[in-house]
Structure formats: structure tokens, C-alpha cells
Amino acid sequence: MTPVGTAAQALRHIEQLLHDGAYHPGDRLPTERELAATTGLGRGAIREAMRHLVDTGLVTRHVGRGTFLAQPQHPDLDVSSPSPADIMAARLTIEPTLMSAVVLTASGPDLAELEQILRHGEHATSSVEFEQWDIRFHHGLAAATHNEVLIGVSRYLIRCREQPIWGNLKERTFSTITRDAYCAEHTAILEAIKDRDPDAAAEHMRTHLLHVRRTLTKGMSRSPSTGTIDYRSPR
């Protein structure tokens, strides 16, 4: 469940700390005591925020050693790894349908958290930074269902998006124009959810994902001999 109250404040502080670039994958993070001292928030709020970050895979905990920024999961790109086309096909099947559950169960704190994520995404200055907030927004929608199965599906989609080929495509197609368009589409999705309109939310999500698919397709190189789409990373 997405943290609320002071735990939500703690979560935003820690996320900002991680996205500022001071820590790299594998780095040990400050202790709960240290974070409580720097934020002025209670250790209970810090603990709940850290638990959420562990659940979403952003950080890992090792008993007796501490908490660490997670290493990106980059599965080998073999025949069992989904292509960007497969990922987008799955997202178009799953995420619009998810909206009815989000509309039904999203709480006020869930919506406030999604709003905060949107604001961060609007100010992202790089592909990597925007991708992080984009993932947070889409996973936040799944988290707002409060359904562990749907949240687990979202985590799997996140792992798919951690493949280098996906990151290369997102970097190749990133621009402030694209960022602003995606953020406007995210806003339309969120506003429909606030209005408790599942049909509008689903349609806005479908429109958004179709836009993402078109953009990624333009970023794919084409084989000069066959004209077919080449999903390999650019040389």
C-alpha cells in the first residue's frame, strides 16, 4: 500500500535523495536514524517509506549490513526476453483494463501521491530521470488498486522495462516535447480517475500507450536490406 501522512512525506524525501544522483546502484543508504534526523520525521514514518521502496524493488535490505540502492535488473536478451513490441502489446492489454480497479479503490492519499509523481516528471531533464518518474506513475496506478496480484504484474513490467534495449529506445526518443506530451496524457488519466470515470481513464490510458508505441517505433532502426524493424541496441 502506498504510504500516507508523514510516511508519504518521508517517501518523497527519500525518493528525491535517490534521484538527485548522490547514490548509485549498490551504494549503502543512510540509516533510519540518520534519515529521521535529517528530515525531522519519526523513525516509524521512515521505516514505512523504506518498506514501500523495498516492495517496489528500488532498494534492498540485508540483515546486519543495511539498506542499499538496488542494482538495475538487466535480463539477458535471449529469445525468452520480451521485445519492446511485446512489452507494449502487454501494456496495451493490461493497463487500460486496470483503470476500472484504480477508479474503484484509489484513496485520497493514493491520488495525492500520483499528483506528486506527475509534478516531478514534468521537471525531468533527462531520459533516465523521466523514465524513473514514468515508471513510478504507472506503478503508482497499480499500487492504487491495493491488489497484490496486479501490483506483482506491474513489478514484472518494470523488470521488462529495465532491459538495456528499452532504455536505449527511450533515450533515443526523449525530448522535452515528448516529455510534456506524456505528462499531459498522464494528467488526463489522473483527472479521469479523480472524476471516478473508468471509461474515460481507460481511453486516456489507451491513447497514451498508443502514443508511446508510435514514438518508440520511430526510434527503432530499420535493416537497410529488408526494411524490417531491428530491435537491437544502436551501435
C-alpha positions as semicolon CSV with decimal commas, in nm:
position;residue;x (nm);y (nm);z (nm)
1;M;0,000;0,000;0,000
2;T;0,127;0,348;-0,083
3;P;0,239;0,530;0,236
4;V;0,019;0,811;0,366
5;G;0,065;1,106;0,602
6;T;0,416;1,156;0,739
7;A;0,527;0,830;0,576
8;A;0,434;0,979;0,237
9;Q;0,646;1,284;0,324
10;A;0,933;1,055;0,415
11;L;0,891;0,863;0,089
12;R;0,908;1,181;-0,120
13;H;1,222;1,294;0,066
14;I;1,399;0,960;0,018
15;E;1,297;0,936;-0,349
16;Q;1,434;1,284;-0,412
17;L;1,755;1,185;-0,236
18;L;1,791;0,881;-0,461
19;H;1,706;1,065;-0,783
20;D;1,946;1,353;-0,711
21;G;2,233;1,127;-0,816
22;A;2,419;1,123;-0,485
23;Y;2,376;0,746;-0,467
24;H;2,449;0,481;-0,727
25;P;2,326;0,121;-0,753
26;G;2,490;-0,082;-0,479
27;D;2,556;0,217;-0,251
28;R;2,461;0,186;0,115
29;L;2,188;0,432;0,214
30;P;2,162;0,631;0,539
31;T;2,015;0,451;0,836
32;E;1,661;0,510;0,956
33;R;1,804;0,707;1,248
34;E;2,006;0,930;1,012
35;L;1,709;0,985;0,779
36;A;1,485;1,070;1,074
37;A;1,739;1,326;1,194
38;T;1,774;1,494;0,854
39;T;1,401;1,501;0,776
40;G;1,267;1,576;1,122
41;L;1,020;1,289;1,078
42;G;0,970;0,993;1,308
43;R;1,151;0,666;1,255
44;G;0,816;0,491;1,210
45;A;0,742;0,709;0,905
46;I;1,092;0,646;0,768
47;R;1,052;0,272;0,823
48;E;0,720;0,260;0,639
49;A;0,862;0,460;0,346
50;M;1,165;0,231;0,323
51;R;0,939;-0,075;0,335
52;H;0,748;0,063;0,036
53;L;1,073;0,118;-0,156
54;V;1,180;-0,239;-0,081
55;D;0,842;-0,367;-0,200
56;T;0,873;-0,177;-0,529
57;G;1,230;-0,301;-0,582
58;L;1,404;0,036;-0,566
59;V;1,611;-0,056;-0,261
60;T;1,722;-0,381;-0,098
61;R;1,778;-0,467;0,267
62;H;2,040;-0,705;0,404
63;V;2,017;-0,802;0,770
64;G;2,320;-0,681;0,960
65;R;2,453;-0,482;0,666
66;G;2,199;-0,210;0,595
67;T;1,986;-0,080;0,309
68;F;2,120;-0,036;-0,044
69;L;2,010;0,122;-0,370
70;A;1,910;-0,175;-0,585
71;Q;2,107;-0,281;-0,887
72;P;1,907;-0,248;-1,212
73;Q;1,788;-0,587;-1,331
74;H;1,904;-0,643;-1,688
75;P;1,789;-0,984;-1,807
76;D;1,984;-1,141;-2,092
77;L;1,839;-1,052;-2,428
78;D;1,769;-1,402;-2,549
79;V;1,458;-1,549;-2,710
80;S;1,285;-1,564;-2,371
81;S;1,322;-1,188;-2,311
82;P;1,031;-0,975;-2,427
83;S;1,093;-0,733;-2,712
84;P;0,975;-0,371;-2,687
85;A;0,688;-0,467;-2,918
86;D;0,583;-0,746;-2,681
87;I;0,611;-0,515;-2,382
88;M;0,389;-0,255;-2,544
89;A;0,137;-0,517;-2,657
90;A;0,115;-0,642;-2,300
91;R;0,081;-0,292;-2,159
92;L;-0,198;-0,211;-2,405
93;T;-0,380;-0,524;-2,293
94;I;-0,330;-0,477;-1,919
95;E;-0,310;-0,109;-1,827
96;P;-0,632;0,030;-1,980
97;T;-0,825;-0,258;-1,820
98;L;-0,658;-0,177;-1,487
99;M;-0,825;0,163;-1,475
100;S;-1,162;0,031;-1,357
101;A;-0,995;-0,115;-1,046
102;V;-0,798;0,205;-0,986
103;V;-1,112;0,418;-1,008
104;L;-1,286;0,189;-0,761
105;T;-1,012;0,166;-0,497
106;A;-0,777;0,467;-0,525
107;S;-0,777;0,662;-0,199
108;G;-0,718;1,033;-0,147
109;P;-0,356;0,972;-0,042
110;D;-0,305;0,749;-0,349
111;L;-0,422;1,033;-0,574
112;A;-0,208;1,287;-0,391
113;E;0,098;1,065;-0,436
114;L;0,029;1,027;-0,809
115;E;-0,003;1,406;-0,833
116;Q;0,338;1,448;-0,670
117;I;0,492;1,197;-0,910
118;L;0,343;1,388;-1,205
119;R;0,500;1,714;-1,086
120;H;0,843;1,550;-1,060
121;G;0,808;1,403;-1,408
122;E;0,726;1,742;-1,555
123;H;1,066;1,873;-1,440
124;A;1,274;1,575;-1,552
125;T;1,569;1,689;-1,762
126;S;1,695;1,357;-1,898
127;S;1,561;1,034;-2,040
128;V;1,682;0,836;-1,739
129;E;1,521;1,073;-1,490
130;F;1,191;1,088;-1,677
131;E;1,182;0,710;-1,718
132;Q;1,214;0,673;-1,341
133;W;0,916;0,902;-1,278
134;D;0,719;0,746;-1,564
135;I;0,768;0,404;-1,407
136;R;0,667;0,545;-1,068
137;F;0,346;0,688;-1,217
138;H;0,238;0,368;-1,389
139;H;0,332;0,153;-1,091
140;G;0,155;0,400;-0,863
141;L;-0,164;0,334;-1,058
142;A;-0,123;-0,039;-0,999
143;A;-0,046;0,023;-0,631
144;A;-0,369;0,224;-0,604
145;T;-0,566;-0,093;-0,677
146;H;-0,440;-0,237;-0,346
147;N;-0,439;-0,574;-0,522
148;E;-0,115;-0,767;-0,470
149;V;-0,160;-0,971;-0,789
150;L;-0,198;-0,659;-1,004
151;I;0,091;-0,493;-0,822
152;G;0,301;-0,801;-0,895
153;V;0,217;-0,779;-1,265
154;S;0,327;-0,416;-1,259
155;R;0,658;-0,514;-1,097
156;Y;0,716;-0,765;-1,378
157;L;0,652;-0,495;-1,639
158;I;0,904;-0,274;-1,459
159;R;1,164;-0,551;-1,485
160;C;1,090;-0,580;-1,857
161;R;1,150;-0,205;-1,893
162;E;1,490;-0,239;-1,722
163;Q;1,634;-0,415;-2,026
164;P;1,909;-0,211;-2,199
165;I;1,722;-0,223;-2,530
166;W;1,423;-0,046;-2,375
167;G;1,643;0,219;-2,214
168;N;1,822;0,279;-2,544
169;L;1,493;0,335;-2,724
170;K;1,364;0,570;-2,454
171;E;1,688;0,769;-2,464
172;R;1,680;0,787;-2,843
173;T;1,325;0,923;-2,847
174;F;1,340;1,152;-2,542
175;S;1,282;1,525;-2,584
176;T;1,116;1,796;-2,379
177;I;0,832;1,793;-2,633
178;T;0,778;1,419;-2,581
179;R;0,808;1,459;-2,204
180;D;0,546;1,734;-2,199
181;A;0,309;1,534;-2,419
182;Y;0,340;1,225;-2,199
183;C;0,287;1,435;-1,885
184;A;-0,027;1,590;-2,035
185;E;-0,155;1,240;-2,108
186;H;-0,071;1,128;-1,754
187;T;-0,264;1,427;-1,623
188;A;-0,569;1,333;-1,833
189;I;-0,557;0,979;-1,692
190;L;-0,532;1,105;-1,336
191;E;-0,813;1,358;-1,380
192;A;-1,044;1,085;-1,510
193;I;-0,958;0,872;-1,208
194;K;-1,034;1,165;-0,977
195;D;-1,369;1,201;-1,154
196;R;-1,428;0,828;-1,091
197;D;-1,482;0,772;-1,463
198;P;-1,336;0,431;-1,555
199;D;-1,425;0,454;-1,925
200;A;-1,250;0,789;-1,967
201;A;-0,949;0,672;-1,766
202;A;-0,918;0,360;-1,980
203;E;-0,948;0,558;-2,302
204;H;-0,688;0,813;-2,191
205;M;-0,454;0,529;-2,093
206;R;-0,503;0,356;-2,428
207;T;-0,438;0,684;-2,614
208;H;-0,123;0,740;-2,409
209;L;0,017;0,392;-2,466
210;L;-0,053;0,409;-2,839
211;H;0,142;0,736;-2,844
212;V;0,431;0,570;-2,658
213;R;0,430;0,280;-2,905
214;R;0,435;0,516;-3,206
215;T;0,721;0,713;-3,055
216;L;0,929;0,404;-2,979
217;T;0,864;0,265;-3,326
218;K;1,009;0,582;-3,479
219;G;1,321;0,530;-3,269
220;M;1,379;0,179;-3,394
221;S;1,640;0,138;-3,664
222;R;1,545;-0,042;-3,983
223;S;1,751;-0,301;-4,161
224;P;1,881;-0,149;-4,488
225;S;1,844;-0,483;-4,663
226;T;1,496;-0,583;-4,556
227;G;1,338;-0,269;-4,419
228;T;1,224;-0,466;-4,115
229;I;1,237;-0,327;-3,765
230;D;1,564;-0,402;-3,585
231;Y;1,515;-0,424;-3,208
232;R;1,883;-0,441;-3,126
233;S;2,059;-0,163;-2,939
234;P;2,208;0,102;-3,169
235;R;2,576;0,058;-3,250
